CSV table of C-alpha atoms in Angstrom, one decimal:
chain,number,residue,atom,x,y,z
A,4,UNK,CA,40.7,15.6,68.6
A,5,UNK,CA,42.3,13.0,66.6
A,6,UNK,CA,41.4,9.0,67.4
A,7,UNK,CA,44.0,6.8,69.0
A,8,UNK,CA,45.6,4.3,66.8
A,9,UNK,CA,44.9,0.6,67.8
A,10,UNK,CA,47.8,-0.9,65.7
A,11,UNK,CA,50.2,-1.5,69.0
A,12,UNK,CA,53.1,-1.3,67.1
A,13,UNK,CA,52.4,2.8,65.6
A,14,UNK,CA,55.2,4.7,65.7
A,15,UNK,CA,52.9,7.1,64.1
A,16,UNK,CA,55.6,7.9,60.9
A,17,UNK,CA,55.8,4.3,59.4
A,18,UNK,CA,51.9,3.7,60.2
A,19,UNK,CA,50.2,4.0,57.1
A,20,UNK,CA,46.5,3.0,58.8
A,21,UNK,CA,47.5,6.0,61.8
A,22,UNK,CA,44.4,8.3,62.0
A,23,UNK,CA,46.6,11.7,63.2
A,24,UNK,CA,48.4,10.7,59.5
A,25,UNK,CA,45.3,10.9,57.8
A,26,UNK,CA,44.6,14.0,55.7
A,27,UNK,CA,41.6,16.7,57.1
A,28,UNK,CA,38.9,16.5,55.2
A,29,UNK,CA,37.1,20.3,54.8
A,30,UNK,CA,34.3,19.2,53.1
A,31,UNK,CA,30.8,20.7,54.3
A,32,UNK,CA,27.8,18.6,54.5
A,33,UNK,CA,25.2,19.5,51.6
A,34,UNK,CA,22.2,20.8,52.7
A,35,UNK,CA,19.9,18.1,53.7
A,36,UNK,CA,17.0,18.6,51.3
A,37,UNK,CA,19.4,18.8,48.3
A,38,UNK,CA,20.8,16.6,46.3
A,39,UNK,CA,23.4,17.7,43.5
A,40,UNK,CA,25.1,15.6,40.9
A,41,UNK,CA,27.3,17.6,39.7
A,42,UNK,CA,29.5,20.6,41.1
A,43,UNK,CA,31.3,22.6,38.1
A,44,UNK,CA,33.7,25.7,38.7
A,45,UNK,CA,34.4,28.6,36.4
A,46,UNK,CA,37.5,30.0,37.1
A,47,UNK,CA,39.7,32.9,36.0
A,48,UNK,CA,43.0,34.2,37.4
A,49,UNK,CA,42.0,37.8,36.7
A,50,UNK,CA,39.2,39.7,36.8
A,51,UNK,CA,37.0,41.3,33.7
A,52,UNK,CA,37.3,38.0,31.5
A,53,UNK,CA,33.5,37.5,31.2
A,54,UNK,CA,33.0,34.4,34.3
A,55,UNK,CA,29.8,35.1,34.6
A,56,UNK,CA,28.5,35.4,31.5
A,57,UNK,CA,30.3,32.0,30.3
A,58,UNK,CA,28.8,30.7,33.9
A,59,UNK,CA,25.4,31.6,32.4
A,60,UNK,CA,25.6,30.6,29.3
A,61,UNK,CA,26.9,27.5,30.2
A,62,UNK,CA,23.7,27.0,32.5
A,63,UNK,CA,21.6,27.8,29.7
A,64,UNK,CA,22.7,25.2,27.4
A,65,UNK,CA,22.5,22.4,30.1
A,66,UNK,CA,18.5,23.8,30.9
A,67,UNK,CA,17.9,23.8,27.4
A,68,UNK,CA,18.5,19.9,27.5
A,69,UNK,CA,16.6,19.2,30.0
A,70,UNK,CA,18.8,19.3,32.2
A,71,UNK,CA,17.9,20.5,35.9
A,72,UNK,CA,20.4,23.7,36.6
A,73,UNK,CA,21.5,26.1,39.1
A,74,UNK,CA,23.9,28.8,39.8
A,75,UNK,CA,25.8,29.4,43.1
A,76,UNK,CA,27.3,33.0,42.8
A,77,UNK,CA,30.8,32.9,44.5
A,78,UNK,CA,31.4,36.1,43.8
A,79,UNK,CA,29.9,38.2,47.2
A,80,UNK,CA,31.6,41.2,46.5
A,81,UNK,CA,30.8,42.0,42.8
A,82,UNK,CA,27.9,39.3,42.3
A,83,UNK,CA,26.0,40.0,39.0
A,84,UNK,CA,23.8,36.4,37.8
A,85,UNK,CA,20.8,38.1,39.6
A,86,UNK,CA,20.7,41.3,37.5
A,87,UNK,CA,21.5,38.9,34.2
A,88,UNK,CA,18.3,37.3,34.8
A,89,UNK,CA,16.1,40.0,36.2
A,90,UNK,CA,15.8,38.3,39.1
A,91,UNK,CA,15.3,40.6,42.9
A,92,UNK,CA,15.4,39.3,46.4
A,93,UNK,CA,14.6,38.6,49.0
A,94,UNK,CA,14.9,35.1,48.6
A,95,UNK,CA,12.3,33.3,50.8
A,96,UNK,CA,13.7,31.6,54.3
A,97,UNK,CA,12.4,28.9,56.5
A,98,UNK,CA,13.6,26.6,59.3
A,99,UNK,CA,14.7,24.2,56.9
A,100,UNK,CA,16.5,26.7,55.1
A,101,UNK,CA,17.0,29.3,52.2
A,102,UNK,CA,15.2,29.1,49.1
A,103,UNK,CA,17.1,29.9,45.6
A,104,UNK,CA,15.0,32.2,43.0
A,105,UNK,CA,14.5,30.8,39.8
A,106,UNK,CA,14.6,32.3,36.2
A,107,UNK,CA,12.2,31.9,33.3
A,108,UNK,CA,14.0,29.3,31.9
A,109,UNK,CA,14.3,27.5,35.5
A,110,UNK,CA,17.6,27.8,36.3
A,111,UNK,CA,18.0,28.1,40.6
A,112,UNK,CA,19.9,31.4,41.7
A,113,UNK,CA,21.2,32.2,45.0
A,114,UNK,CA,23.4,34.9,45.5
A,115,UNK,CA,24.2,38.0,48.0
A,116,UNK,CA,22.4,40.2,46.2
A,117,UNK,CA,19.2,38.2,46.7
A,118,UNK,CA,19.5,38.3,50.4
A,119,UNK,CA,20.1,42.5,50.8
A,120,UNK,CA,17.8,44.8,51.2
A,121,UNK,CA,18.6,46.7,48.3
A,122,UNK,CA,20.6,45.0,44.6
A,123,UNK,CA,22.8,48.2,45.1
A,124,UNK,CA,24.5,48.2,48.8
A,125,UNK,CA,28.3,47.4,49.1
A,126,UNK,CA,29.3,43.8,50.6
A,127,UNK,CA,32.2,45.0,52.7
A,128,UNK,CA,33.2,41.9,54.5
A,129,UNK,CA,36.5,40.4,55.1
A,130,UNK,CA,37.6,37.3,53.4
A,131,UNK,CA,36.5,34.7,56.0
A,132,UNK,CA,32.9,36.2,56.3
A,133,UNK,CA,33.5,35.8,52.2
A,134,UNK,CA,34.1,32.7,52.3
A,135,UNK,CA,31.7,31.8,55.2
A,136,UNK,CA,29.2,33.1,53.0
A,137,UNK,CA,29.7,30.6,50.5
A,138,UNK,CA,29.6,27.8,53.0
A,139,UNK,CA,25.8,28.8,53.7
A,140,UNK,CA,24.9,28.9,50.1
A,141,UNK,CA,25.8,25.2,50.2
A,142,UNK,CA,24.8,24.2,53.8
A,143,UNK,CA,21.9,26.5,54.3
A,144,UNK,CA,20.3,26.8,50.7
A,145,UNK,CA,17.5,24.0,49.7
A,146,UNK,CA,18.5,23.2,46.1
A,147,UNK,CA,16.5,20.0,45.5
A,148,UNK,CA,17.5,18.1,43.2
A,149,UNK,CA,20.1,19.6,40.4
A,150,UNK,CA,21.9,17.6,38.1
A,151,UNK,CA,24.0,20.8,37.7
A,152,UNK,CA,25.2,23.0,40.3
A,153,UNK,CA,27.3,26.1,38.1
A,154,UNK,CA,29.4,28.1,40.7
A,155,UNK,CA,30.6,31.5,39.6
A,156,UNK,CA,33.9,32.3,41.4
A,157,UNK,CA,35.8,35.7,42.1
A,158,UNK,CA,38.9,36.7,40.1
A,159,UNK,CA,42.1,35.4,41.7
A,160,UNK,CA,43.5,32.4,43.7
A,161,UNK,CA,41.9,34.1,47.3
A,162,UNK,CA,39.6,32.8,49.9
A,163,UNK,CA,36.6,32.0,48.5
A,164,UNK,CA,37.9,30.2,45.7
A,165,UNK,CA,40.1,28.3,48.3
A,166,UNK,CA,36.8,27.6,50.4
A,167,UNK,CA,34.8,26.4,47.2
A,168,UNK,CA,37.7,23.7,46.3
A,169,UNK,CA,37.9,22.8,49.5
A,170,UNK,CA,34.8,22.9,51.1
A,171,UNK,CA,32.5,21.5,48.1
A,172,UNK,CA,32.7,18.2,46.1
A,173,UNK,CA,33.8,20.1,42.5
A,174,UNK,CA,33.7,17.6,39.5
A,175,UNK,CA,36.0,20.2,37.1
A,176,UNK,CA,36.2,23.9,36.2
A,177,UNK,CA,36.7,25.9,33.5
A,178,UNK,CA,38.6,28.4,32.8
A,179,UNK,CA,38.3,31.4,31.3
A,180,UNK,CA,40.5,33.6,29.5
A,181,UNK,CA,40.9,36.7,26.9
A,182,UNK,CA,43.1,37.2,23.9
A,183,UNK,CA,45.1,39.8,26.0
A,184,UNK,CA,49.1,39.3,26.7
A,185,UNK,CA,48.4,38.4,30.4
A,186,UNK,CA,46.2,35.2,29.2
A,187,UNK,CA,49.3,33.0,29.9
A,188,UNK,CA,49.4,34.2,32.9
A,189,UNK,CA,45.8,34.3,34.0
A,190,UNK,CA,45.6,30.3,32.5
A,191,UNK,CA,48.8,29.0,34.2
A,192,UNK,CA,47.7,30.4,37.9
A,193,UNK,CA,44.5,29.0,37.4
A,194,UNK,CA,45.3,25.6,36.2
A,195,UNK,CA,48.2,25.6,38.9
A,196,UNK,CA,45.8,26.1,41.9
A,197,UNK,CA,43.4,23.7,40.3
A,198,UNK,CA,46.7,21.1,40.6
A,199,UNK,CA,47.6,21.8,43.8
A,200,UNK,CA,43.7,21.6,45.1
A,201,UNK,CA,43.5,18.2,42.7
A,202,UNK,CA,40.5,19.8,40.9
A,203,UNK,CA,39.9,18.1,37.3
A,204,UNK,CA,40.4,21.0,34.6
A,205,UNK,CA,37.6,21.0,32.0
A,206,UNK,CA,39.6,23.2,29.4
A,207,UNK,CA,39.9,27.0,28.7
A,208,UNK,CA,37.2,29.0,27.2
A,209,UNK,CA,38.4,32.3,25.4
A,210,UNK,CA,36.1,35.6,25.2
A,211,UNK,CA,36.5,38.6,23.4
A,212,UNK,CA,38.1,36.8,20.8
A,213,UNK,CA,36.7,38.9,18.3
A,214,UNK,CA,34.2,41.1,17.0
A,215,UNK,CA,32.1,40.7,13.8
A,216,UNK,CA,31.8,43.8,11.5
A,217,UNK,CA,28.0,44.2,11.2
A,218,UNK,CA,28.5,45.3,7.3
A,219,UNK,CA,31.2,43.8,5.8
A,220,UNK,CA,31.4,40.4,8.5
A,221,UNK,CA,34.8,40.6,8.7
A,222,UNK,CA,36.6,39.3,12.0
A,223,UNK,CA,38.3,41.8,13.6
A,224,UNK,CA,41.0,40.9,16.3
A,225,UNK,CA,40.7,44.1,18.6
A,226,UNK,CA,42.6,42.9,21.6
A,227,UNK,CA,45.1,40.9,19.9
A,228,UNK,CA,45.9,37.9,18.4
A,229,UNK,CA,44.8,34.7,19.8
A,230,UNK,CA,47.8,32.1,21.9
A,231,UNK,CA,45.3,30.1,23.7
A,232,UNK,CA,45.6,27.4,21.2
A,233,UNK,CA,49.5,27.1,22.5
A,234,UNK,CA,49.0,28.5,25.9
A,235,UNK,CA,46.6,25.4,26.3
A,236,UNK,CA,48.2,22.8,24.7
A,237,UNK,CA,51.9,23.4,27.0
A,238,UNK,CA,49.7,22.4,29.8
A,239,UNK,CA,48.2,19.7,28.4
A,240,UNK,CA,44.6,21.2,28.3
A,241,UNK,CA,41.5,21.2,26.0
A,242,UNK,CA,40.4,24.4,24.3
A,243,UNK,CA,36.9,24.7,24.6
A,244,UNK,CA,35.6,27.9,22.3
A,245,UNK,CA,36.8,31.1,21.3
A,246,UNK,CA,33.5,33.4,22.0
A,247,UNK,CA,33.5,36.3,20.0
A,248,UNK,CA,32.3,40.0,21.2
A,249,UNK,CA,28.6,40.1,20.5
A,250,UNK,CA,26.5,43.4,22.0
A,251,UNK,CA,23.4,41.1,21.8
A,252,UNK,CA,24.4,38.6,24.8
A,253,UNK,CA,25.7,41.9,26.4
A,254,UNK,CA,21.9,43.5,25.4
A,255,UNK,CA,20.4,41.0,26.9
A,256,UNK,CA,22.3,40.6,30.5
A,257,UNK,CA,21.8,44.4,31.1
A,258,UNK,CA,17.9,44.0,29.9
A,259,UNK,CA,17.4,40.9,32.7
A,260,UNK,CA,16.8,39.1,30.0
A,261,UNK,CA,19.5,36.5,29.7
A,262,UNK,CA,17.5,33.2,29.6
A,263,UNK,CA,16.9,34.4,26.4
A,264,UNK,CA,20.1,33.5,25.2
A,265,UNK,CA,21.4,30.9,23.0
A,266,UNK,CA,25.0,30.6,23.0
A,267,UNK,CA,26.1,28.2,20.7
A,268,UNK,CA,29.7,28.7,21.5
A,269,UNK,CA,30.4,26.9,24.6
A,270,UNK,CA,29.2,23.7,23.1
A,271,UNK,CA,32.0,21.9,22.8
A,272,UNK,CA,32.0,23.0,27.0
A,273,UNK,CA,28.9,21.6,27.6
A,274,UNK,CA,30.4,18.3,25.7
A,275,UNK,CA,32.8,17.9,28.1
A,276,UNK,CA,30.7,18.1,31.2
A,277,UNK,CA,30.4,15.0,33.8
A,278,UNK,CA,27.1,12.5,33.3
């Protein structure tokens, strides 16, 4: 229930000070054996644009500095960060709370697929157990301290990325895109939610922006010319990388191994993240 006002003189629309005026705040209360710096978002407005693996990559660069990292996988229904670093639940629970696994390069996972019984069983939960979900991996999970806190979202402008902007303090996000003729598209709903949730946009990464010829080392533009370069600058945005298609990274996420990774193409992302 809302406070009383003790101005005498509220008439409630001309009282700026007037708590029922005042906006709800939906933030949830970190964990109390955490403390995070830093909160970043990758985002896309479609699905199959390679989140994840920039959400990795990403986290490897910031490790590789020293920095301390983790990974909060948003995406309950199609969650894959585990399986990219060969890591299997079940995470370890107390009292105090859940545990995130850590990869060989000691980056802190949690994700659904660390808490079921088996990598391979369906999630088939509504959107507000979705998005309760992600609630408890920042309530219930004991990060320590992080001066990184990654979170890989789910395609699309739906509940859970609602819950994440809402319900945790985000710094910025990226957004990620392809060369294909829906990028405008996928960039503008993106950045649009971002504006109307009053989330900081990083810039736009772009993947699958083209493929090296192993003999000749041509570049070869299979889906398409590249507009991101336009796309981004109509909306006043930063371009962060064009990634190009290399079956090494994607080797190496199937294999578990992706802490082996160097991606030296989201650098200019890294660059632009909060100290």
């Amino acid at each position: 229930m809302a406070k009383e006002c003790s101005n005498s003189s509220c008439s409630k629309e001309s009282c700026e000070g007037c708590p029922s005026r005042q906006p709800q705040s939906f933030k949830e209360e970190m964990n109390q054996f955490s403390n995070i710096k830093h909160v970043i978002g990758i985002v896309s407005g479609k699905g199959g644009v390679g989140k994840s693996f920039v959400t990795a990559s990403l986290a490897n660069q910031m490790a590789k500095q020293g920095y301390k990292v983790g990974i909060l996988d948003a995406d309950i229904t199609g969650p894959s960060i585990p399986r990219m670093y060969g890591l299997k639940g079940p995470a370890q629970a107390e009292e105090r709370g859940i545990y995130p696994m850590v990869s060989q390069n000691g980056i802190e996972v949690m994700s659904v697929n660390l808490l079921l019984p088996r990598e391979d069983e369906p999630v088939i939960w509504r959107g507000p157990i979705l998005a309760n979900m992600v609630k408890q991996f920042w309530t219930d999970v004991i990060w320590g301290e992080l001066d990184y806190l990654f979170v890989d979202m789910p395609p699309g402008t739906g509940d859970v990325p609602l819950t994440v902007f809402q319900s945790l303090p985000v710094d910025g996000i990226v957004i990620v895109s392809s060369p294909q003729d829906l990028v405008k598209m996928i960039v503008r709903k993106a950045y649009k939610m971002a504006q109307m949730m009053k989330i900081p946009v990083l810039g736009v990464l772009e993947n699958y922006s083209y493929v090296v010829c192993p003999d000749c080392g041509k570049e070869m533009r299979i889906f398409g010319e590249s507009h991101i370069d336009e796309i981004a600058e109509g909306l006043g945005l930063k371009v962060l990388g064009k990634m190009p298609i290399n079956p090494a990274y994607a080797e190496a996420a199937d294999q578990g191994a992706f802490h082996t990774v160097d991606n030296p193409y989201v650098e200019d992302a890294v660059r632009t993240m909060p100290r």
